[in-house]
Structure formats: C-alpha cells, structure tokens
XYZ file of C-alpha atoms in Angstrom:
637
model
C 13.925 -27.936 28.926
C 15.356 -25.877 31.357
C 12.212 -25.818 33.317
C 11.578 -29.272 33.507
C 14.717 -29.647 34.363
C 14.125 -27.190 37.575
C 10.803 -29.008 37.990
C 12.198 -32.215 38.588
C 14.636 -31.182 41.183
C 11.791 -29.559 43.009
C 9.977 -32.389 43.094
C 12.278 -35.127 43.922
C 13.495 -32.431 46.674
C 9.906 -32.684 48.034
C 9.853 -36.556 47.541
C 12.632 -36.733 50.056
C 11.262 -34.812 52.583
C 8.022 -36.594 52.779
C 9.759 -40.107 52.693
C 11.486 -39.081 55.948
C 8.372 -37.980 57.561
C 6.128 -40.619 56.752
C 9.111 -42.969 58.056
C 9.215 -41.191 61.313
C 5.440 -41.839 61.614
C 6.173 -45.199 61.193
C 4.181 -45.866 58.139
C 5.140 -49.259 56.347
C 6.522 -48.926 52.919
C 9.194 -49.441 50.414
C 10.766 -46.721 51.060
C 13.826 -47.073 48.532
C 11.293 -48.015 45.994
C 8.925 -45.985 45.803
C 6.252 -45.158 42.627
C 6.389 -41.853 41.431
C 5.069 -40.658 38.050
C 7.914 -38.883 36.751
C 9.836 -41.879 36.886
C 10.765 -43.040 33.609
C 9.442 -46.723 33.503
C 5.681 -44.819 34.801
C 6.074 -41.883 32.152
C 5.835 -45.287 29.581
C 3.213 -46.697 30.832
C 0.969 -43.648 30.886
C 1.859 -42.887 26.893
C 0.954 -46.709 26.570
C -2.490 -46.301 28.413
C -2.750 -43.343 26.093
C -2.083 -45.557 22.997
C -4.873 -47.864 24.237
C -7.138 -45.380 24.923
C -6.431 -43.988 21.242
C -7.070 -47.434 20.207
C -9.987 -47.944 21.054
C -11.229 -45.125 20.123
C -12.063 -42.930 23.103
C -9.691 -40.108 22.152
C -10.586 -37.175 19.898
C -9.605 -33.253 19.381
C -12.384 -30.774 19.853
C -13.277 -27.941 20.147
C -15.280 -27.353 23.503
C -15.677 -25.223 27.035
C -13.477 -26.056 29.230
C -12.671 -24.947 33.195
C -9.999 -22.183 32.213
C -7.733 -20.265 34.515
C -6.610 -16.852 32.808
C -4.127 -16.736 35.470
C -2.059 -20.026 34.735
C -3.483 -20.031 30.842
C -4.153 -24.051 31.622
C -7.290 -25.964 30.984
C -8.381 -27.702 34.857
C -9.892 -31.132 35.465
C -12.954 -30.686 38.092
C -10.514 -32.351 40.475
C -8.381 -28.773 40.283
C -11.355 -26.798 40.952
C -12.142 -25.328 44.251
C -15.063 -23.238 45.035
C -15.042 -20.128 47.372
C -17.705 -16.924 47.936
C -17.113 -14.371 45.011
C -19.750 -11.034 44.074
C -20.492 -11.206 40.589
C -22.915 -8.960 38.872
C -26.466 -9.955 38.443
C -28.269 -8.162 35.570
C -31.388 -8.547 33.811
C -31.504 -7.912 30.304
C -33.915 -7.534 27.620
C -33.624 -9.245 24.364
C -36.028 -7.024 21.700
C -38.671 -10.050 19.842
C -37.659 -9.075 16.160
C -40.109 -11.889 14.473
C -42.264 -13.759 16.614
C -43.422 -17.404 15.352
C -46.809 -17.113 13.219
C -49.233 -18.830 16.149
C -48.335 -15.656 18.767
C -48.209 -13.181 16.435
C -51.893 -14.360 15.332
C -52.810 -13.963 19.239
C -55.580 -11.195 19.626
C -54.100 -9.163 22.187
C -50.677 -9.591 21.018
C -51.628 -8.806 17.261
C -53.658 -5.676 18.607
C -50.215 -4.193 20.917
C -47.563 -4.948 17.873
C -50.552 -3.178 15.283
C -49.627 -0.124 18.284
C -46.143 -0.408 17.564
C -45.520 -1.678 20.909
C -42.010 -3.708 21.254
C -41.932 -7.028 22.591
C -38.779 -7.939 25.074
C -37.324 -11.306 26.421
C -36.112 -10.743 29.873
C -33.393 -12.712 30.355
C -30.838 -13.217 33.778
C -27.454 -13.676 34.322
C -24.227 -13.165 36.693
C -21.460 -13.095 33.791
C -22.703 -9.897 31.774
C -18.890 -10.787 29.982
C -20.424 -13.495 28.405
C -23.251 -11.531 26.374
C -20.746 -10.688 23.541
C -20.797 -14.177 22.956
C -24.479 -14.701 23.288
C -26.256 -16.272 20.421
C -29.794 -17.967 21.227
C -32.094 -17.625 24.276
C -33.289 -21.102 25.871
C -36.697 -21.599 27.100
C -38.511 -24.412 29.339
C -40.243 -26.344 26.903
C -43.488 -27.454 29.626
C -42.841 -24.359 31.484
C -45.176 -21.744 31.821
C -44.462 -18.131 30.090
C -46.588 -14.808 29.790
C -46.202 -11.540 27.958
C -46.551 -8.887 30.502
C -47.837 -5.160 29.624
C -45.683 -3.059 31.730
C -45.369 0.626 31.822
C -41.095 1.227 31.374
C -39.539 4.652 31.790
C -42.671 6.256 29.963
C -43.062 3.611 27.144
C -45.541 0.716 27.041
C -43.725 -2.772 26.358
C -44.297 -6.676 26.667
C -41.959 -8.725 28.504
C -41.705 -12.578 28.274
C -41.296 -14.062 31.549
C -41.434 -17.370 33.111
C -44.874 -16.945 34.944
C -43.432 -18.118 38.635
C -41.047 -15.800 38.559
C -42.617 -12.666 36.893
C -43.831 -11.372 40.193
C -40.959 -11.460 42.255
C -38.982 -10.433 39.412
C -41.707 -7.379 38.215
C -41.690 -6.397 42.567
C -37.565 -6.098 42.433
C -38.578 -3.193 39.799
C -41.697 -1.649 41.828
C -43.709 -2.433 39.221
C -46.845 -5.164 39.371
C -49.608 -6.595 37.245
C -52.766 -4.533 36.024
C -55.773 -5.705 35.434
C -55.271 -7.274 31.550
C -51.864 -6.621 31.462
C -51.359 -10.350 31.152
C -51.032 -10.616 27.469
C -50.577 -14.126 26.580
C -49.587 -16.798 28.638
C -48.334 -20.780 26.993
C -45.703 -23.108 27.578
C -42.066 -23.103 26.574
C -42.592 -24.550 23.428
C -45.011 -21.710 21.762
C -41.610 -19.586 22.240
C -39.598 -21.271 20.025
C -38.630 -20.228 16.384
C -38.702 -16.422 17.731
C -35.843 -14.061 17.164
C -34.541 -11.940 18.487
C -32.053 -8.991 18.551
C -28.505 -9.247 20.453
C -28.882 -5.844 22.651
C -25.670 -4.408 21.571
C -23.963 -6.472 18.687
C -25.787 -6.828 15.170
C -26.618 -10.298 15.559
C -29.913 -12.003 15.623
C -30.454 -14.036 18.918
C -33.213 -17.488 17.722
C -35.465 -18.445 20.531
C -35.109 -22.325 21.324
C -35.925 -25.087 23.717
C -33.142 -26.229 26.547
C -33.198 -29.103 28.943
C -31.555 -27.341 31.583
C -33.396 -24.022 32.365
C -35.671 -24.279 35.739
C -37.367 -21.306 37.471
C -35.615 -22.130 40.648
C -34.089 -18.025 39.721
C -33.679 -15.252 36.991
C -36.730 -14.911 34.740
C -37.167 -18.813 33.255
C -35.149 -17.655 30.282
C -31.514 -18.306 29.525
C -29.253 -16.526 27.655
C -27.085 -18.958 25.748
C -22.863 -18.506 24.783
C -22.296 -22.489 23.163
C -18.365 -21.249 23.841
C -18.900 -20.117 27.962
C -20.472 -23.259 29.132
C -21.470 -27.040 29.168
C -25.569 -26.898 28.593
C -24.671 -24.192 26.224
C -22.650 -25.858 24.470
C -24.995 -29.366 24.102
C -27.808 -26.918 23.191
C -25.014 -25.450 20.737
C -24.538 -28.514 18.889
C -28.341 -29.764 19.001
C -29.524 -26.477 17.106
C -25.675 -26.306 15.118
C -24.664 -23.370 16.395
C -20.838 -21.604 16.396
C -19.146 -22.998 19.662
C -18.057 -19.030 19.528
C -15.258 -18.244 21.740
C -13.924 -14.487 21.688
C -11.840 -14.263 24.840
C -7.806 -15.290 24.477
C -5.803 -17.089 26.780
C -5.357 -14.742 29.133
C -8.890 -14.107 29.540
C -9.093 -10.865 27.419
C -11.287 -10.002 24.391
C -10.050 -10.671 21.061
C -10.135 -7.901 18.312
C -13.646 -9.682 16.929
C -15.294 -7.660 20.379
C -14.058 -4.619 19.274
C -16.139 -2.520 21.988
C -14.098 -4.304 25.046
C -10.927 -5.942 23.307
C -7.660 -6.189 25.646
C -9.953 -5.871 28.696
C -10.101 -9.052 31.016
C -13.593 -10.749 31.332
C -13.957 -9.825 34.681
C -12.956 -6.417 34.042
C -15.342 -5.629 31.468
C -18.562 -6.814 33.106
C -18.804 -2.593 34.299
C -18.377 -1.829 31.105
C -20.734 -4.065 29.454
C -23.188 -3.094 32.138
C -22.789 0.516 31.483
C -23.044 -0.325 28.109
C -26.540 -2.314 28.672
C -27.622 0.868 31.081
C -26.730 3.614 28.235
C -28.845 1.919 25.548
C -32.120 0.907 27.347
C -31.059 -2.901 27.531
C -30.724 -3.283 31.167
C -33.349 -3.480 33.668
C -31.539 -4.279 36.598
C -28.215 -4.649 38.104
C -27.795 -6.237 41.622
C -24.460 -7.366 43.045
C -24.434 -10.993 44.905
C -22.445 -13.407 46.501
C -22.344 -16.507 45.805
C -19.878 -19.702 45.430
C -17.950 -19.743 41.914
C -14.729 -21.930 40.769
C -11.708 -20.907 41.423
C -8.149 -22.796 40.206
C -6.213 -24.800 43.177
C -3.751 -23.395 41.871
C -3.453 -19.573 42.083
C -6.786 -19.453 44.181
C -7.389 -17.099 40.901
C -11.531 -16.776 40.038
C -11.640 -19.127 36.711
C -13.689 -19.110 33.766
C -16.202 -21.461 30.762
C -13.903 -21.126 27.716
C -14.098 -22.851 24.560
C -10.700 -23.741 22.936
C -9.457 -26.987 20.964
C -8.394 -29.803 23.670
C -7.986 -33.583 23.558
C -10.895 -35.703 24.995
C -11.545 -39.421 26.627
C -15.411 -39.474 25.557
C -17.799 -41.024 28.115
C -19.507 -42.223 25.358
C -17.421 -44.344 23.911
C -15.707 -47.496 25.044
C -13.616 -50.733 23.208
C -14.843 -50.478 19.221
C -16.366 -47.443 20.113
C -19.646 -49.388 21.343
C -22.267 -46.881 22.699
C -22.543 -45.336 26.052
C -18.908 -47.321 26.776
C -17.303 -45.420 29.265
C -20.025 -43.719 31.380
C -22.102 -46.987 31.472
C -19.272 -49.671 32.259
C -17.976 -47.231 34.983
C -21.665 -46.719 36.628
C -22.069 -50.673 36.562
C -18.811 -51.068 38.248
C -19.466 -48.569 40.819
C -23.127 -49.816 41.547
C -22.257 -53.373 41.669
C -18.717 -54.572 41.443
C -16.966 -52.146 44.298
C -17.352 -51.977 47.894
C -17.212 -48.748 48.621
C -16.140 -47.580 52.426
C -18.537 -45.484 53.826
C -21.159 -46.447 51.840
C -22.122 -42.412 50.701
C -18.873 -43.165 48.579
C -20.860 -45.125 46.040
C -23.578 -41.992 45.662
C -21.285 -39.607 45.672
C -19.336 -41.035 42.787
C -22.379 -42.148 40.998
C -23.487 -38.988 40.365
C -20.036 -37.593 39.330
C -20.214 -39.801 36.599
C -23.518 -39.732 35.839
C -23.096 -36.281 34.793
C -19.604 -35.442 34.157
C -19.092 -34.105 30.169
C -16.232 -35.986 28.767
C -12.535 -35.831 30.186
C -10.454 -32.922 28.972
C -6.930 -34.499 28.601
C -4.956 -31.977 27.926
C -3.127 -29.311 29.575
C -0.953 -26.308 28.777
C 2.017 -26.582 30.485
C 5.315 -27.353 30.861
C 5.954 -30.029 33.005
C 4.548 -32.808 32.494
C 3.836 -36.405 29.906
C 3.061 -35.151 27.027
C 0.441 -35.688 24.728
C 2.517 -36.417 21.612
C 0.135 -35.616 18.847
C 1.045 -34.355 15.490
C -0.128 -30.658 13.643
C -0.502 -30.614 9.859
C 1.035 -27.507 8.878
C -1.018 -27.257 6.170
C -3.889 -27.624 6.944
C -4.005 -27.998 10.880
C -5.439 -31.035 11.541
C -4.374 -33.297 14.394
C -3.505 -36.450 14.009
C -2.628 -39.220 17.268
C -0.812 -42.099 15.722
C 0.089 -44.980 18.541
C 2.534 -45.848 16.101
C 4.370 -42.934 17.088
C 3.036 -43.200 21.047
C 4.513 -46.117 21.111
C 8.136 -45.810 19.497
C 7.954 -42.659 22.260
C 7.507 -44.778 25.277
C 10.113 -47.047 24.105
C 12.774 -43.750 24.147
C 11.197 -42.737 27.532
C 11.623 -45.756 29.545
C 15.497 -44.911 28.829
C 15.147 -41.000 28.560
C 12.216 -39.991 30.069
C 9.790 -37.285 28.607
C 11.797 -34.777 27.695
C 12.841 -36.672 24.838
C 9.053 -35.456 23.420
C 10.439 -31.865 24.005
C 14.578 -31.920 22.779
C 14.789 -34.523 20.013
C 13.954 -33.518 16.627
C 9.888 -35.258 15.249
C 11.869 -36.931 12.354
C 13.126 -39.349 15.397
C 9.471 -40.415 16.022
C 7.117 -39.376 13.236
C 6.014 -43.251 11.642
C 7.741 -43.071 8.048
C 5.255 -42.173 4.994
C 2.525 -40.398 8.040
C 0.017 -38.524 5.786
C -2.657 -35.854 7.087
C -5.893 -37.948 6.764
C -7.684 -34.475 5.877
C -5.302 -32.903 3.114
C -2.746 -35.733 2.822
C 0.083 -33.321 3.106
C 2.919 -35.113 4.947
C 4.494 -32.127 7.014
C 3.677 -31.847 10.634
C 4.843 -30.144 13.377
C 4.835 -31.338 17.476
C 2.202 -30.355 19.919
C 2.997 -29.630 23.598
C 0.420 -29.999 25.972
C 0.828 -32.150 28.550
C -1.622 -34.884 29.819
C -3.905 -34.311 32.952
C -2.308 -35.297 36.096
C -5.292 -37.367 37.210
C -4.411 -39.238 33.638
C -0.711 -39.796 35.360
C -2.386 -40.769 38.690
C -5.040 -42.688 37.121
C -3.354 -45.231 35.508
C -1.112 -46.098 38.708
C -2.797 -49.704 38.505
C -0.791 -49.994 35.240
C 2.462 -48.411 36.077
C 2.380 -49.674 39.390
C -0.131 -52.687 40.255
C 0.750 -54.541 36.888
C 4.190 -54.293 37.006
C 5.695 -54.863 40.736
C 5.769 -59.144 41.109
C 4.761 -58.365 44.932
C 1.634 -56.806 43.689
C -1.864 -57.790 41.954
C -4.413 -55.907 39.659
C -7.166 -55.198 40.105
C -6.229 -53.561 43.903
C -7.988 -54.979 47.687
C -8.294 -51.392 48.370
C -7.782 -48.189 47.543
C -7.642 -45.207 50.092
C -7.687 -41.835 49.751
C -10.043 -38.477 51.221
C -13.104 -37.869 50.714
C -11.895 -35.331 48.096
C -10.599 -37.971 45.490
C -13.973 -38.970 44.440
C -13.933 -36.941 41.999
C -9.934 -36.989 41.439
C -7.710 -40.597 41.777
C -10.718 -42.981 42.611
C -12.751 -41.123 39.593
C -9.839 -41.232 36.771
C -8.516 -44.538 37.546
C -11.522 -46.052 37.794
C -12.231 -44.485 33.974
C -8.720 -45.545 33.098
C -8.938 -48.852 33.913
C -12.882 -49.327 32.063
C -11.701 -47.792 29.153
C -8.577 -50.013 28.644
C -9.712 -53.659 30.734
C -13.466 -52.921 31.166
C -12.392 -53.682 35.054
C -12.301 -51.670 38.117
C -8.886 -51.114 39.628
C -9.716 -52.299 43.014
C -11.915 -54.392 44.785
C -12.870 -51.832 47.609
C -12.252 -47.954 48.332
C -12.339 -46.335 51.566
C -12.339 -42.617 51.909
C -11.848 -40.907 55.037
C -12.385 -36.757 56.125
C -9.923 -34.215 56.899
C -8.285 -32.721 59.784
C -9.799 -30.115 61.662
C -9.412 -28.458 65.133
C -11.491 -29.467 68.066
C -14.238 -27.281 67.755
C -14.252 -28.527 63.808
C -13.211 -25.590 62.315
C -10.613 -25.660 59.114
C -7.241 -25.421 59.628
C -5.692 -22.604 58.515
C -2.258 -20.213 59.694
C -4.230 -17.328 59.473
C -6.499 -18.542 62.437
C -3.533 -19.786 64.216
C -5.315 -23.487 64.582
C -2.874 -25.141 62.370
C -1.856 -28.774 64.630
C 1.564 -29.518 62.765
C 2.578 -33.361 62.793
C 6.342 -32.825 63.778
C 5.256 -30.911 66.930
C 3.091 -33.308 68.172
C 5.584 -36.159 67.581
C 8.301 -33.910 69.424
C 5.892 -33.597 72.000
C 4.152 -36.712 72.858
C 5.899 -38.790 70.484
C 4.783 -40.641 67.056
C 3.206 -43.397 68.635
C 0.252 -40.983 70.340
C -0.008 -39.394 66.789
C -0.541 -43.256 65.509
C -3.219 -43.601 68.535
C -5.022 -40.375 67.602
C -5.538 -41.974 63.732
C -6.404 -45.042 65.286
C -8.735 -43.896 67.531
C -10.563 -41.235 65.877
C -13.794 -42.053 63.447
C -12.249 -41.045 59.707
C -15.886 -41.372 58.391
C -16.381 -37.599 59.114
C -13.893 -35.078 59.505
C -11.495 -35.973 61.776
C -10.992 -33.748 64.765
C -7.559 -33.272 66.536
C -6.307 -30.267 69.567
C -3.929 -29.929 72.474
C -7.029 -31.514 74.451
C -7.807 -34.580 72.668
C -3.937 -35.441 71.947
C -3.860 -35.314 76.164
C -6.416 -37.231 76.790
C -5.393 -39.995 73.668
C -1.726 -39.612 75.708
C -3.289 -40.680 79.421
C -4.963 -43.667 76.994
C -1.619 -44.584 75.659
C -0.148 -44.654 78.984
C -2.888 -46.945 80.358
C -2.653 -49.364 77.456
C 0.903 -49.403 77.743
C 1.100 -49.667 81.550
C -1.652 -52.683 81.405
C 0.989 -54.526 78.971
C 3.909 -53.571 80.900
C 2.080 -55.222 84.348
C 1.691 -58.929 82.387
C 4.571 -58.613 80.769
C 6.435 -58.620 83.797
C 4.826 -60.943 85.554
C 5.511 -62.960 82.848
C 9.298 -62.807 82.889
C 9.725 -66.554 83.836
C 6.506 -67.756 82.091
C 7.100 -71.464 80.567
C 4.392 -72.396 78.342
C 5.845 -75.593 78.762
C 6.380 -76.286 82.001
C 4.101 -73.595 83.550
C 0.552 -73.398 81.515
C -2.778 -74.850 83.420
C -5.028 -76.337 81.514
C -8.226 -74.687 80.930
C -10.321 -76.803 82.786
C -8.162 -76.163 86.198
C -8.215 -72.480 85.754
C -9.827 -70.424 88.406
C -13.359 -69.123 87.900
C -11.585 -65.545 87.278
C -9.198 -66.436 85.037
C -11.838 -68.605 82.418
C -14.212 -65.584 82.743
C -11.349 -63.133 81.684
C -10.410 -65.502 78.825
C -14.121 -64.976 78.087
C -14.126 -61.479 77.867
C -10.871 -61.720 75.957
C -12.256 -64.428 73.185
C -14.908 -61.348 72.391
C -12.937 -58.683 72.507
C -11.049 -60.219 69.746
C -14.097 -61.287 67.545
C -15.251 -57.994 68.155
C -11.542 -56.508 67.003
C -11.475 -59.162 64.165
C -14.712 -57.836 62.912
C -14.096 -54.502 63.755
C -10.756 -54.754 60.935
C -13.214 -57.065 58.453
C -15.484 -53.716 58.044
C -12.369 -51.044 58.402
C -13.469 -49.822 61.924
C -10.058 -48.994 63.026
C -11.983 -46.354 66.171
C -13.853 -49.586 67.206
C -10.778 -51.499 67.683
C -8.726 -48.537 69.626
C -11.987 -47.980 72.000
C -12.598 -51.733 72.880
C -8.803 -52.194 73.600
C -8.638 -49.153 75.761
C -11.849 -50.265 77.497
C -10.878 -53.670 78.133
C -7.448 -52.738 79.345
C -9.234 -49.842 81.365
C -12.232 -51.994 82.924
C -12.029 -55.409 82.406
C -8.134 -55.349 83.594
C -7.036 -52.821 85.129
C -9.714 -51.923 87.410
C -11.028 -55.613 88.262
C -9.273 -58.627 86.812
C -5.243 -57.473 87.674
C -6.641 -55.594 90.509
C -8.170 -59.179 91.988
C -5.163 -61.040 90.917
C -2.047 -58.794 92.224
C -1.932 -60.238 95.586
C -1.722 -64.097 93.786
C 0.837 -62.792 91.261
C-alpha cells in the first residue's frame, strides 16, 4: 500500500508538469479536467469492461508462454516490447533416431546402415541452447523435402536428417560434403513423423512430428520444440497434447527439476549447456550471431518465452462465445468500417491482428487495477465472479483500487461463492494487475461514454505510428469484445522526431532538440509552425536549420497580415466595401487566387494534410502577395 501510495504521487507529480507544458504550447484542452486512469471514476469503468468481458465469455486462466522479463518478474504486452541487436549462441545439435517409423526403417539402404549398427541423428538448430532442457518433440515440414546423409564424423560413420536445401550449406559450415551414395533416403516431411528420438542430455524421449511453422529460410529444416518457451511451440504443444513444460522461475533461473543448471539464469547457462552438448558428442557446431531479439521497455533488460498461469481475452471468442469473435469482428472493422490515416495504417494493423495469440491480461505488479479474481485454497482453482467485479467498482468509484489491496475479501467475496472444481468455499485474493493497454483501451468507456460534451464511437483517434500495436490495437479489441463497434470513426498516426539528417534522437549523440529551448528561443508559435508545416506521414525531421528557416516563414506570414491589417485600420464594411463587379482587374484576380487557396486549404483539412495547408499559405502570402499583389497596390493604399 505504501507503494501505491508513492506511485501515485509520482504520477500525478508528472501529470502536472506535462499539463503546464502542453499549455505553454498552446494545445487546446480541459486542462482542469483532465482523464487519467488512476482516477477513481476510470479505475470503475475498467473493472466494469472487465466484468463484460468476463461476461461474455472472453476471459479465461491458462497456462501459456508469455513475453517475460526476468528483470522486472512481469509478463509484457507486445506493445512493451522493444527490439535491439543482441549475440546469442547458434548451435546445431543432434537428436539420436531411437525408433524410426516402420516405412524408413524398411528402406534398403537405411535397413542395410542400421543392420551396421550405424546411428541415425536429427540435426536440429537453434539460438537459445537454454531452452533444450525443456525440449520435448522435434517439428518437421510436412511437404518439405528431407534426406539422410552418410557423413564421416570424428572417425564414426552416421546419418543425419536434414532439410535437403539446407544440407549443403549446412554440411560446407562443417568442411564436410556429399559422396557419391551418401544420400541415403530422401522424402517429404511427413515420412518423418512418428520417429523418436532421444533428448541429448536428459532421459527423455523426443517424438518426431509435423509443424506449420518450420521453413528452410535457416538452421537445418528441423525444429526443436519447448511447448513452455514459445507461441508455435506451444500450438504444436496442444495439437499433439504435450506438457506446456516450464522449468525456469521468475527470475529467469532453473528450477530444482534441471538439476544440471538449477539457480543459473537462462542466459547464463547457454555456456554451460553448450559445453555440456560439446563434452558428450551432441553438438556439431557453435557459432555466435547477432541479430534483433526483445527486450522489455522497461529495463532495456534482454527478455524471454516463458510459460506461467495468466489471465486471457481470447481472439477466438466474442458475445456467447460465438466462433472466431474477437479476431474476426476486429479484422472486419479494420478492413471496412475505419478510415485509417495514412492508409499503411490499415495493413499494418491487419496483420497485427491477424496473427496476434490471445491478449495476456495480467501483470505482476504493484501498481495498478487489479484483476480481482479469487484462489481456492484448496484446490487452486480460479474463479472471476462479476458479482464480485462489480460490488468492487462500486467501492472504487469512492476509494479507488487500493480498496482490492487493504480491505479484508469477506467485504467483496458474493455470499455462499463455491469453487466450481472442488466446491470448497475458502478463497484467497489474487494480485496481479491488469495490462495498461487494458486501462488505455477502454478510454472510450471511461472517457467517451461518460463526458456529456463527448460521443462514442470517436471522429478520430491520433496517436504514433507506434500505437498500432498498443492504444489503437487494445481499444479497438475492447470496444469489439464489449459493443461489437469500433471506437472511432478514423485514426491517424503520424512518425517521430528525428534530427535533420534523420537520425534518432538520443543524449548520447548530443542531437536531442528539447521543446522548452526552442520555445525560449524562437517562441511557441514557430514550434506550432514546425508541426504544422512538416509532413507527419514519415518521421518528422526537426534542427537548428529548419526551425530558422520555419522562423523567416513565420515572419513573412506574419508581416503579410500585419501590412492589411493596417491598412485596414479604418476599414467600414459598411460604408467602405466595393462591390465586386467595380473592383479593379487586380483586386477580382487576387480574390481568385484567394477563393482556391481556400478550397485547396478546406480540402487540404478534409484529408488531414496539415503540411499542405502551412505551404500554400506561406506561398500565397510569399508570391501571390507579397511579391506582386501588395507590391502593385502600395502606392494606391
């Protein structure tokens, strides 16, 4: 409680400081008013939008890989991963063929080298050797071709299975190549199946099977497969009903079960696994490479595939649990019922959902909504009740969400609640915390729904180009799973800030352009000019150079309004406007000029070309004015 507590004086710290910056920018907003999701009216409504996703059936508890930092001991959304260069270890492995299926070992040549007592290997590839202890089945391209290669290792004959596209680069990397008939057998992916083999280093048998996702794009065209280290394990997992086996704790260490490497970190261990691979004949090659991995946005800390028990929105599931809800109502919306602003937004978010597994809710921390389920004691089972979510919010909106964490269950817990498993009726709390794209995501309810000056679903939203897979991607879910809407009508996206030879900003390079100095500078309304005027389609460029430049433009604009203006002074529209018709050729062919600059402005808005409406003011004020009209006219004036 005493953390929370901290955390929300942090927070409403930073609140403050932003509110007086984007005020000096001169951004319009309700400034005394503003949303913020640890409010205690918005903490309701996102335990309500969890009781209607409960409802209807979209939640569940399972047990599943997840995006895990060891450092912060959190489960991430893919909205808090980043990914930077890291060197991992490559290795190639081989798997030892204990029983191959009847139809191979009935293949002449292959019957004739296991009569010899020759071994048969599956060479498999991989750059998380920490993930072997978990391994338990190899995958194989069903219509992709395989051969059995006769190789000469170390001094001993053996077969290797390899995917055959790959077998020569792969046999080259070990100065070794194909003699004549050492090609023992060569079939498709599916022939492989049904064949077991041996783990290299744990006494565990290791079934051959068929997987969707392995490609000879790299490696050897077979995968080895931990159902508890990633996402197409883990579907393959289920599909052939293996253990979603997890051995690594919290803190990304082995557990006692890996008694070889327990207490070491994952990362860690790899050498020692290696070594361990090297010492008993398993390994054929180790090669270090670079190459982009997750990392948390958090502690910039390299993250990990873990398995552990997590709440869930499926993507499967939607109101009455009809199939393919979630995942097919939000692709419909995005292909046909959004505007989307540049038009790559709709792609890019397409495909997010296309293939996104289903949202991991929960988190493990301390500040936060929480996610208040229930625990049997008995038996473990946990139960969401929106019953309880409900009487919850109710406290909330008065107490906000610490009430979850200091009041006593009895306070909340619906009278008579059984466990629906052993029907044992004592239950203890559960802490995580909902995902903060959840909080975000259901701004449209907290916010959109609930301010009179407001409407759902939203003209626009706007955002970077980042949020596509953060606030555009969970409210959009939140709002299909709970109206079967979108949240808004259109969503524009714009790129970031970079220097003006496009590089990254960052204090290390020294090409950080900080707000407050350019306002102290040149003042906020060239900073306004500069947003205005650049094209927030790509990334958006900004320097000492462009700012001067954009600050000569202002002056021109400015100057051009200040001429008319004063000539203006004593201006009478009454007594002192000529009619059209009696205007001088000049002035009618201004007007001209003027009646399209503003359909040209007018459109320019209509399609959110703000660049298009800064250059075609500064060009008419520029040209068309300065230089000729108000050049011809200053001896009449």
């Amino acid at each position: 409680m005493e953390l929370r507590k901290r955390c929300r004086a942090y927070a409403e710290k930073f609140v403050e400081v932003q509110r007086e910056d984007f005020k000096r920018l001169g951004v319009f907003g309700e400034w005394e008013r503003p949303y913020l999701t640890m409010d205690y009216g918005y903490q309701a409504s996102i335990l309500r939008e969890l009781k209607r996703f409960a409802e209807n059936g979209i939640v569940y508890k399972g047990k599943k890989p997840v995006h895990w930092c060891p450092s912060c001991m959190t489960a991430l959304a893919e909205a808090e991963v980043e990914y930077a260069d890291k060197t991992s270890p490559s290795v190639y492995v081989k798997f030892q063929a204990k029983k191959l299926p009847e139809r191979l070992e009935n293949e002449k040549n292959l019957s004739e080298d296991i009569g010899k007592n020759i071994s048969c290997y599956f060479v498999i590839w991989t750059t998380t050797p920490w993930t072997l202890p978990a391994n338990l089945a190899l995958a194989v391209g069903k219509g992709i071709a395989y051969e059995a290669i006769k190789v000469n290792w170390k001094g001993n004959e053996e077969i290797w299975f390899l995917a055959t596209d790959l077998s020569d680069i792969f046999l080259e990397k070990l100065d070794l190549k194909k003699e004549a008939g050492s090609i023992r057998y060569a079939g498709t992916g599916d022939t492989l199946e049904g064949t077991i083999c041996k783990h290299p280093f744990i006494e565990r048998e290791s079934r051959v099977f068929l997987g969707d996702h392995v490609t000879t794009e790299a490696g050897t065209g077979i995968v080895h497969i931990a159902p508890g280290h990633g996402q197409d394990d883990y579907e393959l997992g289920l599909k052939y009903g293996l253990d979603i086996y997890n051995p690594v704790d919290d803190a990304g260490k082995f557990m006692q079960v890996v008694p070889e490497f327990a207490g070491q970190h994952v990362f860690k261990a790899n050498d020692a696994i290696v070594e361990l691979l090297r010492n008993n004949g398993s390994l054929l090659l180790k090669e270090d490479i670079r190459h982009s991995y997750p990392h948390c946005w958090r502690c910039k800390s390299p993250i990990i595939f873990r398995a552990t028990e997590q709440w869930f929105a499926s993507m499967e599931a939607g109101e009455a649990g009809e199939a393919g809800g979630l995942r097919k109502k939000s692709l419909e919306a995005i292909a046909g019922k959004v505007r989307w602003i540049p038009s790559w937004g709709k792609d890019r978010i397409y495909n997010m959902v296309q293939n996104r597994p289903d949202w991991c809710l929960s988190r493990q921390r301390a500040w936060g909504v929480p996610i208040p389920a229930l625990k049997c004691v008995s038996c473990g089972k946990s139960v969401l009740d929106a019953g309880l979510i409900e009487r919850l919010a109710s406290v909330v909106e008065k107490e906000g969400a610490d009430a979850w964490f200091g009041r006593d269950l009895s306070e909340f817990a619906p009278e008579g609640i059984s466990c629906p498993d052993c029907g044992k009726k004592e239950f203890r709390k559960e802490e995580d915390i909902l995902d903060v794209w959840f909080d975000s995501g259901v701004s449209f309810a907290a916010v959109l729904e609930k301010r009179e000056n407001l409407k759902f679903p939203a003209d626009l939203y706007l955002e970077g180009s980042d949020q596509h897979r953060g606030w555009f991607h969970s409210s959009l879910l939140a709002s299909e799973a709970t109206r079967s809407v979108p949240p808004y009508s259109a969503v524009l996206t714009h790129g970031f800030v970079v220097d003006g030879s496009g590089r990254k900003m960052s204090k290390s390079t020294g090409n950080v352009v900080a707000p407050q100095e350019v306002i102290g500078k040149y003042g906020a309304e060239v900073l306004r000019l500069w947003v205005a005027g650049e094209d927030y389609r790509e990334v958006v460029r900004i320097s000492e150079e462009i700012l001067k430049r954009l600050s000569e433009a202002y002056r021109r604009i400015r100057n051009t309004f200040r001429f008319i203006l004063g000539n203006l002074y004593d201006f009478d529209p009454e007594k002192d406007q000529v009619r059209y018709e009696e205007l001088e050729e000049l002035d009618r062919l201004t007007l001209h000029k003027l009646t399209r600059l503003t359909e040209r402005i007018q459109a320019a808005y209509d399609d959110f070309e703000f660049h298009v409406v800064y250059h075609s003011v500064h060009n008419f004020c520029t040209v068309d004015l300065s230089a000729f009209y108000l050049d011809v006219v200053s001896d009449r004036l």
